Amino acid sequence: MNPRDRLTSAGKRWTDPAEALAQQVTERVVDLVVGALDVNELVARVDVNAIISRVDIDAVLRKIDLNELLGQVDVNELAQRIDVAGLVEKADIGAIIAQSSGGMAREAVDAVRYRTAGLDQVVDGWVRVLLRRKDAAPPPLTVQAGP
Amino acid sequence: MTVQPALRYQGHYAGAVSRLASFVIDIVVSAGIFCVALAAISYGAQVITGNLVSWNHSTGVVAGLFAAWELAYFGFSWATNGRTLGMAVFGIRVVRTDGAVLEPRHATVRALVFPFSFLFCGLGFLGILVQREHRALHDLAAGSAVVYAWTTRAPGSGQEA
């Protein structure tokens, strides 16, 4: 054995136990520090809004390749996982259709009434011009609720 | 802030277009019901007697029945609801000149005078165009007026239309 190897071997006899000791001490210190920390208080001190305001969401979004992301999604498998029959069973489709179609019919009737009333005003305007009527239209009646 | 059209027109006197359109609907519906009723009576008579029964339109019986039916259709509708089916579609209603609900006797007078408005090329209807409150001959006779009376409903609210 040459003198250099002997020196290295002697060094390792000292450094290996020292390294193991240092690692044990570090782990113990970390355990003590973590145990002493009140995480809730620490989180409470963090101003999340300030952190979020610093993040450039647009820049992050620009980096995301949505096409590539969507390309990795197996839509067919996803669709197969959806319990359509269960969803239909839970949803009252009849009531939804009745509500939406009823709303559409009501809007259509209101539109017809509004347009017809507008035409009434147009015709009334022509008559007023023809008759050279200057007086204002009569005030509306206070209609009692019907039977 | 925009005012809902329904609220803007509420209580104002209905004009010629609304009233003519509602009348057209009423005539089509009432004539349709009348024709179906005649056909049903013919069919029933045919089943009972075993003979083919047809209406002779030249005798005036059908015309008389039709006039009576129209009188009943309009008179009953005005007396019970203040509006016919056509008027309900266009959101208009017959009321007293003070806005009160039309009583049956006024509705009857209105229905009886209504045919006379057709005389002389519909001269009785001229008031709808030229009169300030758009009142026709039958309105003047019955002390009635036709006004817009519809309000919009929120879907599912159950409020009166």
PDB file of C-alpha atoms in Angstrom, chain A residues 42-111:
ATOM      1  CA  LEU A  42     -47.274  30.727  10.270  1.00  0.00           C
ATOM      2  CA  VAL A  43     -49.958  30.262   7.596  1.00  0.00           C
ATOM      3  CA  ALA A  44     -52.053  32.971   9.201  1.00  0.00           C
ATOM      4  CA  ARG A  45     -49.155  35.400   8.829  1.00  0.00           C
ATOM      5  CA  VAL A  46     -48.797  34.698   5.135  1.00  0.00           C
ATOM      6  CA  ASP A  47     -50.565  37.280   2.957  1.00  0.00           C
ATOM      7  CA  VAL A  48     -51.956  34.952   0.263  1.00  0.00           C
ATOM      8  CA  ASN A  49     -53.548  37.815  -1.663  1.00  0.00           C
ATOM      9  CA  ALA A  50     -50.214  39.582  -1.934  1.00  0.00           C
ATOM     10  CA  ILE A  51     -48.597  36.397  -3.218  1.00  0.00           C
ATOM     11  CA  ILE A  52     -51.362  35.811  -5.753  1.00  0.00           C
ATOM     12  CA  SER A  53     -51.193  39.411  -6.924  1.00  0.00           C
ATOM     13  CA  ARG A  54     -47.507  38.905  -7.699  1.00  0.00           C
ATOM     14  CA  VAL A  55     -48.207  35.892  -9.889  1.00  0.00           C
ATOM     15  CA  ASP A  56     -48.627  36.712 -13.571  1.00  0.00           C
ATOM     16  CA  ILE A  57     -51.520  34.349 -14.335  1.00  0.00           C
ATOM     17  CA  ASP A  58     -51.596  35.386 -18.000  1.00  0.00           C
ATOM     18  CA  ALA A  59     -47.945  34.456 -18.405  1.00  0.00           C
ATOM     19  CA  VAL A  60     -48.591  31.094 -16.764  1.00  0.00           C
ATOM     20  CA  LEU A  61     -51.587  30.446 -18.997  1.00  0.00           C
ATOM     21  CA  ARG A  62     -49.597  31.407 -22.091  1.00  0.00           C
ATOM     22  CA  LYS A  63     -47.083  28.718 -21.250  1.00  0.00           C
ATOM     23  CA  ILE A  64     -49.761  26.028 -21.128  1.00  0.00           C
ATOM     24  CA  ASP A  65     -50.304  24.246 -24.428  1.00  0.00           C
ATOM     25  CA  LEU A  66     -54.001  23.515 -24.188  1.00  0.00           C
ATOM     26  CA  ASN A  67     -54.032  21.523 -27.414  1.00  0.00           C
ATOM     27  CA  GLU A  68     -51.369  19.190 -26.119  1.00  0.00           C
ATOM     28  CA  LEU A  69     -53.153  18.940 -22.783  1.00  0.00           C
ATOM     29  CA  LEU A  70     -56.479  18.120 -24.410  1.00  0.00           C
ATOM     30  CA  GLY A  71     -54.763  15.702 -26.750  1.00  0.00           C
ATOM     31  CA  GLN A  72     -53.722  13.648 -23.750  1.00  0.00           C
ATOM     32  CA  VAL A  73     -57.289  13.395 -22.460  1.00  0.00           C
ATOM     33  CA  ASP A  74     -59.141  10.283 -23.610  1.00  0.00           C
ATOM     34  CA  VAL A  75     -62.585  11.806 -24.090  1.00  0.00           C
ATOM     35  CA  ASN A  76     -64.173   8.495 -25.014  1.00  0.00           C
ATOM     36  CA  GLU A  77     -63.015   6.890 -21.806  1.00  0.00           C
ATOM     37  CA  LEU A  78     -64.184   9.933 -19.877  1.00  0.00           C
ATOM     38  CA  ALA A  79     -67.609   9.774 -21.524  1.00  0.00           C
ATOM     39  CA  GLN A  80     -67.898   6.072 -20.743  1.00  0.00           C
ATOM     40  CA  ARG A  81     -67.364   6.825 -17.074  1.00  0.00           C
ATOM     41  CA  ILE A  82     -70.346   9.189 -16.961  1.00  0.00           C
ATOM     42  CA  ASP A  83     -73.524   7.526 -15.709  1.00  0.00           C
ATOM     43  CA  VAL A  84     -75.898   9.154 -18.194  1.00  0.00           C
ATOM     44  CA  ALA A  85     -78.819   6.952 -17.179  1.00  0.00           C
ATOM     45  CA  GLY A  86     -78.311   7.928 -13.545  1.00  0.00           C
ATOM     46  CA  LEU A  87     -78.126  11.600 -14.422  1.00  0.00           C
ATOM     47  CA  VAL A  88     -81.295  11.417 -16.511  1.00  0.00           C
ATOM     48  CA  GLU A  89     -83.033   9.537 -13.722  1.00  0.00           C
ATOM     49  CA  LYS A  90     -82.079  12.200 -11.182  1.00  0.00           C
ATOM     50  CA  ALA A  91     -82.973  15.164 -13.405  1.00  0.00           C
ATOM     51  CA  ASP A  92     -86.658  15.923 -13.923  1.00  0.00           C
ATOM     52  CA  ILE A  93     -86.320  16.298 -17.695  1.00  0.00           C
ATOM     53  CA  GLY A  94     -90.069  16.746 -18.181  1.00  0.00           C
ATOM     54  CA  ALA A  95     -90.187  19.658 -15.772  1.00  0.00           C
ATOM     55  CA  ILE A  96     -87.122  21.254 -17.367  1.00  0.00           C
ATOM     56  CA  ILE A  97     -88.629  20.990 -20.859  1.00  0.00           C
ATOM     57  CA  ALA A  98     -91.990  22.272 -19.642  1.00  0.00           C
ATOM     58  CA  GLN A  99     -90.343  25.210 -17.858  1.00  0.00           C
ATOM     59  CA  SER A 100     -88.145  26.194 -20.777  1.00  0.00           C
ATOM     60  CA  SER A 101     -90.859  25.795 -23.424  1.00  0.00           C
ATOM     61  CA  GLY A 102     -93.344  27.625 -21.202  1.00  0.00           C
ATOM     62  CA  GLY A 103     -90.888  30.467 -20.779  1.00  0.00           C
ATOM     63  CA  MET A 104     -90.265  30.624 -24.521  1.00  0.00           C
ATOM     64  CA  ALA A 105     -94.008  30.697 -25.284  1.00  0.00           C
ATOM     65  CA  ARG A 106     -94.532  33.445 -22.741  1.00  0.00           C
ATOM     66  CA  GLU A 107     -91.712  35.503 -24.234  1.00  0.00           C
ATOM     67  CA  ALA A 108     -93.139  34.988 -27.733  1.00  0.00           C
ATOM     68  CA  VAL A 109     -96.602  36.126 -26.640  1.00  0.00           C
ATOM     69  CA  ASP A 110     -95.114  39.152 -24.875  1.00  0.00           C
ATOM     70  CA  ALA A 111     -93.169  40.032 -28.025  1.00  0.00           C
TER      71      ALA A 111
END
